[in-house]
Amino acid sequence: MGDHSKPRRFELSAALRWVKAHPKVVTSAVVGIVGVITAFNPEFPAAAVVSAVHAILGV
């Protein structure tokens, strides 16, 4: 059988490269997810999470 039949491993470096190349998509997803969590749990540290994402991505 060929290479197409072999299971692919999750490549963390490829995922991180994609995240660095698409910071607006990642930031939008994080803001949406944090918004939903905050709606159910108002004590969730939303500002800290969003600030951390911005700091990591350099946005």
PDB file of N, CA, C and O in Angstrom:
ATOM      1  N   MET A   1       0.833  -1.174   0.000  1.00  0.00           N
ATOM      2  CA  MET A   1       0.000   0.000   0.000  1.00  0.00           C
ATOM      3  C   MET A   1       0.881   1.241   0.000  1.00  0.00           C
ATOM      4  O   MET A   1       2.005   1.217   0.455  1.00  0.00           O
ATOM      5  N   GLY A   2       0.318   2.339  -0.437  1.00  0.00           N
ATOM      6  CA  GLY A   2       1.083   3.567  -0.547  1.00  0.00           C
ATOM      7  C   GLY A   2       1.029   4.412   0.709  1.00  0.00           C
ATOM      8  O   GLY A   2       0.501   4.021   1.741  1.00  0.00           O
ATOM      9  N   ASP A   3       1.599   5.597   0.602  1.00  0.00           N
ATOM     10  CA  ASP A   3       1.640   6.512   1.742  1.00  0.00           C
ATOM     11  C   ASP A   3       0.260   6.977   2.167  1.00  0.00           C
ATOM     12  O   ASP A   3       0.056   7.346   3.310  1.00  0.00           O
ATOM     13  N   HIS A   4      -0.695   6.983   1.240  1.00  0.00           N
ATOM     14  CA  HIS A   4      -2.026   7.467   1.573  1.00  0.00           C
ATOM     15  C   HIS A   4      -2.744   6.578   2.580  1.00  0.00           C
ATOM     16  O   HIS A   4      -3.691   7.010   3.227  1.00  0.00           O
ATOM     17  N   SER A   5      -2.302   5.344   2.741  1.00  0.00           N
ATOM     18  CA  SER A   5      -2.970   4.445   3.663  1.00  0.00           C
ATOM     19  C   SER A   5      -2.365   4.483   5.065  1.00  0.00           C
ATOM     20  O   SER A   5      -2.915   3.906   5.987  1.00  0.00           O
ATOM     21  N   LYS A   6      -1.245   5.181   5.234  1.00  0.00           N
ATOM     22  CA  LYS A   6      -0.611   5.252   6.547  1.00  0.00           C
ATOM     23  C   LYS A   6      -1.276   6.349   7.373  1.00  0.00           C
ATOM     24  O   LYS A   6      -1.569   7.423   6.859  1.00  0.00           O
ATOM     25  N   PRO A   7      -1.506   6.084   8.652  1.00  0.00           N
ATOM     26  CA  PRO A   7      -2.098   7.133   9.493  1.00  0.00           C
ATOM     27  C   PRO A   7      -1.111   8.275   9.699  1.00  0.00           C
ATOM     28  O   PRO A   7       0.078   8.041   9.911  1.00  0.00           O
ATOM     29  N   ARG A   8      -1.615   9.488   9.627  1.00  0.00           N
ATOM     30  CA  ARG A   8      -0.756  10.656   9.819  1.00  0.00           C
ATOM     31  C   ARG A   8      -0.734  11.027  11.285  1.00  0.00           C
ATOM     32  O   ARG A   8      -1.751  11.004  11.954  1.00  0.00           O
ATOM     33  N   ARG A   9       0.438  11.395  11.745  1.00  0.00           N
ATOM     34  CA  ARG A   9       0.574  11.870  13.117  1.00  0.00           C
ATOM     35  C   ARG A   9       0.209  13.339  13.161  1.00  0.00           C
ATOM     36  O   ARG A   9       0.352  14.062  12.184  1.00  0.00           O
ATOM     37  N   PHE A  10      -0.255  13.773  14.301  1.00  0.00           N
ATOM     38  CA  PHE A  10      -0.506  15.187  14.503  1.00  0.00           C
ATOM     39  C   PHE A  10       0.834  15.887  14.618  1.00  0.00           C
ATOM     40  O   PHE A  10       1.686  15.501  15.412  1.00  0.00           O
ATOM     41  N   GLU A  11       1.038  16.890  13.812  1.00  0.00           N
ATOM     42  CA  GLU A  11       2.299  17.611  13.821  1.00  0.00           C
ATOM     43  C   GLU A  11       2.093  18.959  14.500  1.00  0.00           C
ATOM     44  O   GLU A  11       1.454  19.860  13.957  1.00  0.00           O
ATOM     45  N   LEU A  12       2.618  19.083  15.699  1.00  0.00           N
ATOM     46  CA  LEU A  12       2.462  20.298  16.482  1.00  0.00           C
ATOM     47  C   LEU A  12       3.113  21.480  15.790  1.00  0.00           C
ATOM     48  O   LEU A  12       2.560  22.583  15.780  1.00  0.00           O
ATOM     49  N   SER A  13       4.261  21.280  15.176  1.00  0.00           N
ATOM     50  CA  SER A  13       4.951  22.385  14.517  1.00  0.00           C
ATOM     51  C   SER A  13       4.126  22.939  13.351  1.00  0.00           C
ATOM     52  O   SER A  13       4.091  24.156  13.134  1.00  0.00           O
ATOM     53  N   ALA A  14       3.444  22.075  12.629  1.00  0.00           N
ATOM     54  CA  ALA A  14       2.596  22.538  11.532  1.00  0.00           C
ATOM     55  C   ALA A  14       1.416  23.330  12.060  1.00  0.00           C
ATOM     56  O   ALA A  14       1.031  24.356  11.483  1.00  0.00           O
ATOM     57  N   ALA A  15       0.840  22.877  13.173  1.00  0.00           N
ATOM     58  CA  ALA A  15      -0.284  23.601  13.774  1.00  0.00           C
ATOM     59  C   ALA A  15       0.164  24.970  14.269  1.00  0.00           C
ATOM     60  O   ALA A  15      -0.537  25.970  14.062  1.00  0.00           O
ATOM     61  N   LEU A  16       1.326  25.034  14.891  1.00  0.00           N
ATOM     62  CA  LEU A  16       1.834  26.318  15.381  1.00  0.00           C
ATOM     63  C   LEU A  16       2.161  27.270  14.234  1.00  0.00           C
ATOM     64  O   LEU A  16       1.933  28.480  14.340  1.00  0.00           O
ATOM     65  N   ARG A  17       2.686  26.741  13.137  1.00  0.00           N
ATOM     66  CA  ARG A  17       2.949  27.585  11.955  1.00  0.00           C
ATOM     67  C   ARG A  17       1.644  28.160  11.420  1.00  0.00           C
ATOM     68  O   ARG A  17       1.576  29.326  11.039  1.00  0.00           O
ATOM     69  N   TRP A  18       0.587  27.356  11.384  1.00  0.00           N
ATOM     70  CA  TRP A  18      -0.703  27.830  10.898  1.00  0.00           C
ATOM     71  C   TRP A  18      -1.249  28.907  11.823  1.00  0.00           C
ATOM     72  O   TRP A  18      -1.764  29.925  11.363  1.00  0.00           O
ATOM     73  N   VAL A  19      -1.124  28.705  13.123  1.00  0.00           N
ATOM     74  CA  VAL A  19      -1.608  29.695  14.092  1.00  0.00           C
ATOM     75  C   VAL A  19      -0.868  31.012  13.922  1.00  0.00           C
ATOM     76  O   VAL A  19      -1.481  32.084  13.927  1.00  0.00           O
ATOM     77  N   LYS A  20       0.443  30.961  13.757  1.00  0.00           N
ATOM     78  CA  LYS A  20       1.229  32.188  13.573  1.00  0.00           C
ATOM     79  C   LYS A  20       0.893  32.870  12.249  1.00  0.00           C
ATOM     80  O   LYS A  20       0.953  34.087  12.150  1.00  0.00           O
ATOM     81  N   ALA A  21       0.507  32.102  11.238  1.00  0.00           N
ATOM     82  CA  ALA A  21       0.177  32.675   9.930  1.00  0.00           C
ATOM     83  C   ALA A  21      -1.235  33.249   9.893  1.00  0.00           C
ATOM     84  O   ALA A  21      -1.545  34.070   9.032  1.00  0.00           O
ATOM     85  N   HIS A  22      -2.110  32.840  10.811  1.00  0.00           N
ATOM     86  CA  HIS A  22      -3.511  33.278  10.816  1.00  0.00           C
ATOM     87  C   HIS A  22      -3.921  33.809  12.189  1.00  0.00           C
ATOM     88  O   HIS A  22      -4.871  33.307  12.801  1.00  0.00           O
ATOM     89  N   PRO A  23      -3.261  34.854  12.685  1.00  0.00           N
ATOM     90  CA  PRO A  23      -3.573  35.329  14.039  1.00  0.00           C
ATOM     91  C   PRO A  23      -4.982  35.907  14.176  1.00  0.00           C
ATOM     92  O   PRO A  23      -5.595  35.791  15.240  1.00  0.00           O
ATOM     93  N   LYS A  24      -5.519  36.503  13.125  1.00  0.00           N
ATOM     94  CA  LYS A  24      -6.862  37.081  13.224  1.00  0.00           C
ATOM     95  C   LYS A  24      -7.924  35.996  13.368  1.00  0.00           C
ATOM     96  O   LYS A  24      -8.886  36.163  14.114  1.00  0.00           O
ATOM     97  N   VAL A  25      -7.748  34.894  12.684  1.00  0.00           N
ATOM     98  CA  VAL A  25      -8.702  33.777  12.779  1.00  0.00           C
ATOM     99  C   VAL A  25      -8.661  33.185  14.186  1.00  0.00           C
ATOM    100  O   VAL A  25      -9.707  32.936  14.797  1.00  0.00           O
ATOM    101  N   VAL A  26      -7.459  32.986  14.691  1.00  0.00           N
ATOM    102  CA  VAL A  26      -7.302  32.408  16.025  1.00  0.00           C
ATOM    103  C   VAL A  26      -7.874  33.349  17.078  1.00  0.00           C
ATOM    104  O   VAL A  26      -8.604  32.918  17.982  1.00  0.00           O
ATOM    105  N   THR A  27      -7.567  34.640  16.965  1.00  0.00           N
ATOM    106  CA  THR A  27      -8.068  35.616  17.924  1.00  0.00           C
ATOM    107  C   THR A  27      -9.593  35.668  17.894  1.00  0.00           C
ATOM    108  O   THR A  27     -10.243  35.711  18.951  1.00  0.00           O
ATOM    109  N   SER A  28     -10.174  35.653  16.725  1.00  0.00           N
ATOM    110  CA  SER A  28     -11.635  35.674  16.612  1.00  0.00           C
ATOM    111  C   SER A  28     -12.254  34.439  17.253  1.00  0.00           C
ATOM    112  O   SER A  28     -13.270  34.542  17.948  1.00  0.00           O
ATOM    113  N   ALA A  29     -11.660  33.289  17.027  1.00  0.00           N
ATOM    114  CA  ALA A  29     -12.173  32.054  17.620  1.00  0.00           C
ATOM    115  C   ALA A  29     -12.064  32.100  19.142  1.00  0.00           C
ATOM    116  O   ALA A  29     -13.013  31.728  19.845  1.00  0.00           O
ATOM    117  N   VAL A  30     -10.939  32.575  19.644  1.00  0.00           N
ATOM    118  CA  VAL A  30     -10.753  32.657  21.095  1.00  0.00           C
ATOM    119  C   VAL A  30     -11.756  33.628  21.709  1.00  0.00           C
ATOM    120  O   VAL A  30     -12.362  33.332  22.748  1.00  0.00           O
ATOM    121  N   VAL A  31     -11.955  34.780  21.083  1.00  0.00           N
ATOM    122  CA  VAL A  31     -12.909  35.760  21.608  1.00  0.00           C
ATOM    123  C   VAL A  31     -14.321  35.170  21.621  1.00  0.00           C
ATOM    124  O   VAL A  31     -15.068  35.357  22.596  1.00  0.00           O
ATOM    125  N   GLY A  32     -14.692  34.443  20.593  1.00  0.00           N
ATOM    126  CA  GLY A  32     -16.008  33.810  20.557  1.00  0.00           C
ATOM    127  C   GLY A  32     -16.174  32.756  21.630  1.00  0.00           C
ATOM    128  O   GLY A  32     -17.199  32.718  22.327  1.00  0.00           O
ATOM    129  N   ILE A  33     -15.172  31.916  21.791  1.00  0.00           N
ATOM    130  CA  ILE A  33     -15.234  30.861  22.801  1.00  0.00           C
ATOM    131  C   ILE A  33     -15.265  31.460  24.203  1.00  0.00           C
ATOM    132  O   ILE A  33     -16.049  31.038  25.057  1.00  0.00           O
ATOM    133  N   VAL A  34     -14.429  32.471  24.437  1.00  0.00           N
ATOM    134  CA  VAL A  34     -14.395  33.127  25.740  1.00  0.00           C
ATOM    135  C   VAL A  34     -15.733  33.818  26.018  1.00  0.00           C
ATOM    136  O   VAL A  34     -16.219  33.817  27.150  1.00  0.00           O
ATOM    137  N   GLY A  35     -16.341  34.387  24.995  1.00  0.00           N
ATOM    138  CA  GLY A  35     -17.650  35.021  25.169  1.00  0.00           C
ATOM    139  C   GLY A  35     -18.719  34.032  25.601  1.00  0.00           C
ATOM    140  O   GLY A  35     -19.540  34.335  26.478  1.00  0.00           O
ATOM    141  N   VAL A  36     -18.696  32.857  25.005  1.00  0.00           N
ATOM    142  CA  VAL A  36     -19.672  31.824  25.376  1.00  0.00           C
ATOM    143  C   VAL A  36     -19.419  31.347  26.809  1.00  0.00           C
ATOM    144  O   VAL A  36     -20.361  31.202  27.603  1.00  0.00           O
ATOM    145  N   ILE A  37     -18.167  31.119  27.144  1.00  0.00           N
ATOM    146  CA  ILE A  37     -17.849  30.673  28.506  1.00  0.00           C
ATOM    147  C   ILE A  37     -18.254  31.741  29.521  1.00  0.00           C
ATOM    148  O   ILE A  37     -18.819  31.426  30.570  1.00  0.00           O
ATOM    149  N   THR A  38     -17.981  33.004  29.208  1.00  0.00           N
ATOM    150  CA  THR A  38     -18.314  34.093  30.122  1.00  0.00           C
ATOM    151  C   THR A  38     -19.825  34.228  30.292  1.00  0.00           C
ATOM    152  O   THR A  38     -20.292  34.614  31.369  1.00  0.00           O
ATOM    153  N   ALA A  39     -20.595  33.916  29.273  1.00  0.00           N
ATOM    154  CA  ALA A  39     -22.052  33.978  29.384  1.00  0.00           C
ATOM    155  C   ALA A  39     -22.566  32.979  30.424  1.00  0.00           C
ATOM    156  O   ALA A  39     -23.534  33.259  31.122  1.00  0.00           O
ATOM    157  N   PHE A  40     -21.917  31.834  30.531  1.00  0.00           N
ATOM    158  CA  PHE A  40     -22.335  30.821  31.492  1.00  0.00           C
ATOM    159  C   PHE A  40     -21.646  30.969  32.842  1.00  0.00           C
ATOM    160  O   PHE A  40     -22.176  30.547  33.858  1.00  0.00           O
ATOM    161  N   ASN A  41     -20.429  31.532  32.833  1.00  0.00           N
ATOM    162  CA  ASN A  41     -19.653  31.666  34.067  1.00  0.00           C
ATOM    163  C   ASN A  41     -19.058  33.072  34.119  1.00  0.00           C
ATOM    164  O   ASN A  41     -17.949  33.290  33.643  1.00  0.00           O
ATOM    165  N   PRO A  42     -19.773  34.032  34.700  1.00  0.00           N
ATOM    166  CA  PRO A  42     -19.315  35.424  34.709  1.00  0.00           C
ATOM    167  C   PRO A  42     -17.982  35.643  35.431  1.00  0.00           C
ATOM    168  O   PRO A  42     -17.300  36.628  35.171  1.00  0.00           O
ATOM    169  N   GLU A  43     -17.575  34.735  36.305  1.00  0.00           N
ATOM    170  CA  GLU A  43     -16.304  34.898  37.014  1.00  0.00           C
ATOM    171  C   GLU A  43     -15.104  34.446  36.188  1.00  0.00           C
ATOM    172  O   GLU A  43     -13.962  34.563  36.627  1.00  0.00           O
ATOM    173  N   PHE A  44     -15.337  33.922  34.994  1.00  0.00           N
ATOM    174  CA  PHE A  44     -14.242  33.461  34.138  1.00  0.00           C
ATOM    175  C   PHE A  44     -13.345  34.647  33.776  1.00  0.00           C
ATOM    176  O   PHE A  44     -13.838  35.705  33.392  1.00  0.00           O
ATOM    177  N   PRO A  45     -12.025  34.498  33.892  1.00  0.00           N
ATOM    178  CA  PRO A  45     -11.104  35.618  33.622  1.00  0.00           C
ATOM    179  C   PRO A  45     -10.927  35.874  32.119  1.00  0.00           C
ATOM    180  O   PRO A  45      -9.868  35.641  31.545  1.00  0.00           O
ATOM    181  N   ALA A  46     -11.969  36.384  31.492  1.00  0.00           N
ATOM    182  CA  ALA A  46     -11.976  36.561  30.039  1.00  0.00           C
ATOM    183  C   ALA A  46     -10.905  37.528  29.580  1.00  0.00           C
ATOM    184  O   ALA A  46     -10.203  37.272  28.595  1.00  0.00           O
ATOM    185  N   ALA A  47     -10.763  38.652  30.262  1.00  0.00           N
ATOM    186  CA  ALA A  47      -9.780  39.654  29.851  1.00  0.00           C
ATOM    187  C   ALA A  47      -8.358  39.094  29.899  1.00  0.00           C
ATOM    188  O   ALA A  47      -7.548  39.361  29.012  1.00  0.00           O
ATOM    189  N   ALA A  48      -8.080  38.303  30.903  1.00  0.00           N
ATOM    190  CA  ALA A  48      -6.744  37.717  31.026  1.00  0.00           C
ATOM    191  C   ALA A  48      -6.468  36.724  29.902  1.00  0.00           C
ATOM    192  O   ALA A  48      -5.360  36.696  29.347  1.00  0.00           O
ATOM    193  N   VAL A  49      -7.456  35.936  29.545  1.00  0.00           N
ATOM    194  CA  VAL A  49      -7.277  34.944  28.478  1.00  0.00           C
ATOM    195  C   VAL A  49      -7.058  35.640  27.136  1.00  0.00           C
ATOM    196  O   VAL A  49      -6.132  35.309  26.390  1.00  0.00           O
ATOM    197  N   VAL A  50      -7.889  36.632  26.833  1.00  0.00           N
ATOM    198  CA  VAL A  50      -7.755  37.345  25.556  1.00  0.00           C
ATOM    199  C   VAL A  50      -6.429  38.113  25.517  1.00  0.00           C
ATOM    200  O   VAL A  50      -5.745  38.131  24.485  1.00  0.00           O
ATOM    201  N   SER A  51      -6.033  38.712  26.623  1.00  0.00           N
ATOM    202  CA  SER A  51      -4.746  39.420  26.679  1.00  0.00           C
ATOM    203  C   SER A  51      -3.580  38.461  26.467  1.00  0.00           C
ATOM    204  O   SER A  51      -2.607  38.798  25.779  1.00  0.00           O
ATOM    205  N   ALA A  52      -3.669  37.279  27.037  1.00  0.00           N
ATOM    206  CA  ALA A  52      -2.614  36.284  26.861  1.00  0.00           C
ATOM    207  C   ALA A  52      -2.516  35.845  25.398  1.00  0.00           C
ATOM    208  O   ALA A  52      -1.404  35.712  24.863  1.00  0.00           O
ATOM    209  N   VAL A  53      -3.645  35.643  24.755  1.00  0.00           N
ATOM    210  CA  VAL A  53      -3.633  35.263  23.340  1.00  0.00           C
ATOM    211  C   VAL A  53      -3.010  36.372  22.498  1.00  0.00           C
ATOM    212  O   VAL A  53      -2.206  36.119  21.614  1.00  0.00           O
ATOM    213  N   HIS A  54      -3.372  37.599  22.782  1.00  0.00           N
ATOM    214  CA  HIS A  54      -2.789  38.727  22.038  1.00  0.00           C
ATOM    215  C   HIS A  54      -1.291  38.795  22.266  1.00  0.00           C
ATOM    216  O   HIS A  54      -0.535  39.059  21.323  1.00  0.00           O
ATOM    217  N   ALA A  55      -0.845  38.581  23.498  1.00  0.00           N
ATOM    218  CA  ALA A  55       0.584  38.627  23.784  1.00  0.00           C
ATOM    219  C   ALA A  55       1.343  37.505  23.085  1.00  0.00           C
ATOM    220  O   ALA A  55       2.438  37.719  22.526  1.00  0.00           O
ATOM    221  N   ILE A  56       0.762  36.314  23.076  1.00  0.00           N
ATOM    222  CA  ILE A  56       1.417  35.172  22.437  1.00  0.00           C
ATOM    223  C   ILE A  56       1.502  35.353  20.922  1.00  0.00           C
ATOM    224  O   ILE A  56       2.532  35.091  20.306  1.00  0.00           O
ATOM    225  N   LEU A  57       0.413  35.840  20.328  1.00  0.00           N
ATOM    226  CA  LEU A  57       0.389  35.995  18.869  1.00  0.00           C
ATOM    227  C   LEU A  57       1.039  37.293  18.412  1.00  0.00           C
ATOM    228  O   LEU A  57       1.309  37.463  17.229  1.00  0.00           O
ATOM    229  N   GLY A  58       1.220  38.230  19.322  1.00  0.00           N
ATOM    230  CA  GLY A  58       1.826  39.495  18.948  1.00  0.00           C
ATOM    231  C   GLY A  58       0.874  40.391  18.174  1.00  0.00           C
ATOM    232  O   GLY A  58       1.282  41.132  17.291  1.00  0.00           O
ATOM    233  N   VAL A  59      -0.410  40.308  18.496  1.00  0.00           N
ATOM    234  CA  VAL A  59      -1.415  41.113  17.795  1.00  0.00           C
ATOM    235  C   VAL A  59      -1.566  42.427  18.477  1.00  0.00           C
ATOM    236  O   VAL A  59      -1.540  42.570  19.654  1.00  0.00           O
TER     237      VAL A  59
END
